[in-house]
Amino acid sequence: MHDCPRAELRDALPDLLHGTLPAHRQAEVRAHVDGCDACRAELVLLARVRDAASAPAIATDHIVSRLPRYQRH
């Protein structure tokens, strides 16, 4: 496997995966990934890592609601 020489597009892959790219940039990176085997493979790898390392949701609202109220002394 070869690295993609377009570093600025390769570096945008995590943001593409997480949906944090602006729409115009997302379209540009998607178009590149469609034609670049290296970036497409890296995007698949990033997705696998994300899916394997996902943390369970924590009900912070519930936890906070169970804490005692602050009382000024």
Short mmCIF file of C-alpha atoms in Angstrom, two decimals:
data_model
loop_
_atom_site.label_atom_id
_atom_site.label_comp_id
_atom_site.label_asym_id
_atom_site.label_seq_id
_atom_site.Cartn_x
_atom_site.Cartn_y
_atom_site.Cartn_z
CA MET A 1 0.00 0.00 0.00
CA HIS A 2 1.27 3.46 -0.90
CA ASP A 3 0.61 6.68 0.95
CA CYS A 4 -1.37 9.32 -0.85
CA PRO A 5 0.79 12.30 -1.87
CA ARG A 6 -2.13 14.68 -1.24
CA ALA A 7 -1.44 15.15 2.47
CA GLU A 8 -4.03 17.92 2.92
CA LEU A 9 -6.76 15.56 1.74
CA ARG A 10 -5.43 12.55 3.64
CA ASP A 11 -5.30 14.66 6.81
CA ALA A 12 -8.99 15.53 6.36
CA LEU A 13 -10.09 11.88 6.50
CA PRO A 14 -10.80 11.82 10.27
CA ASP A 15 -12.96 14.94 9.93
CA LEU A 16 -14.78 13.36 6.99
CA LEU A 17 -15.41 10.24 9.04
CA HIS A 18 -16.79 12.22 11.99
CA GLY A 19 -18.87 14.54 9.81
CA THR A 20 -17.12 17.72 10.92
CA LEU A 21 -16.04 19.05 7.52
CA PRO A 22 -17.88 21.96 5.91
CA ALA A 23 -20.09 20.79 3.02
CA HIS A 24 -17.83 22.15 0.27
CA ARG A 25 -14.76 20.53 1.79
CA GLN A 26 -16.62 17.27 2.39
CA ALA A 27 -17.52 17.07 -1.31
CA GLU A 28 -13.89 17.69 -2.29
CA VAL A 29 -12.53 15.03 0.06
CA ARG A 30 -15.24 12.50 -0.91
CA ALA A 31 -14.42 13.01 -4.60
CA HIS A 32 -10.75 12.41 -3.84
CA VAL A 33 -11.47 9.27 -1.78
CA ASP A 34 -13.57 7.89 -4.64
CA GLY A 35 -10.50 7.96 -6.89
CA CYS A 36 -7.72 7.23 -4.39
CA ASP A 37 -7.22 3.63 -3.26
CA ALA A 38 -4.84 4.65 -0.45
CA CYS A 39 -7.25 7.17 1.09
CA ARG A 40 -10.20 4.87 0.65
CA ALA A 41 -8.31 2.10 2.50
CA GLU A 42 -7.27 4.53 5.23
CA LEU A 43 -10.86 5.73 5.66
CA VAL A 44 -12.00 2.12 6.09
CA LEU A 45 -9.25 1.56 8.65
CA LEU A 46 -10.20 4.71 10.56
CA ALA A 47 -13.84 3.60 10.64
CA ARG A 48 -12.85 0.18 11.99
CA VAL A 49 -10.75 1.74 14.74
CA ARG A 50 -13.56 4.13 15.65
CA ASP A 51 -16.10 1.32 15.77
CA ALA A 52 -13.83 -0.92 17.85
CA ALA A 53 -13.02 1.81 20.34
CA SER A 54 -16.48 3.28 20.82
CA ALA A 55 -17.30 4.07 24.42
CA PRO A 56 -20.71 3.45 25.95
CA ALA A 57 -23.00 6.43 26.36
CA ILE A 58 -22.97 7.95 29.83
CA ALA A 59 -26.17 9.43 31.21
CA THR A 60 -24.58 12.58 32.62
CA ASP A 61 -27.95 14.29 33.08
CA HIS A 62 -29.09 11.43 35.30
CA ILE A 63 -25.84 11.46 37.29
CA VAL A 64 -26.00 15.22 37.83
CA SER A 65 -29.65 15.03 38.89
CA ARG A 66 -28.68 12.60 41.67
CA LEU A 67 -26.00 14.87 43.15
CA PRO A 68 -26.90 16.80 46.30
CA ARG A 69 -27.74 20.47 45.77
CA TYR A 70 -25.06 23.02 46.59
CA GLN A 71 -25.66 24.70 49.94
CA ARG A 72 -23.88 27.87 50.82
CA HIS A 73 -22.46 27.85 54.35
#
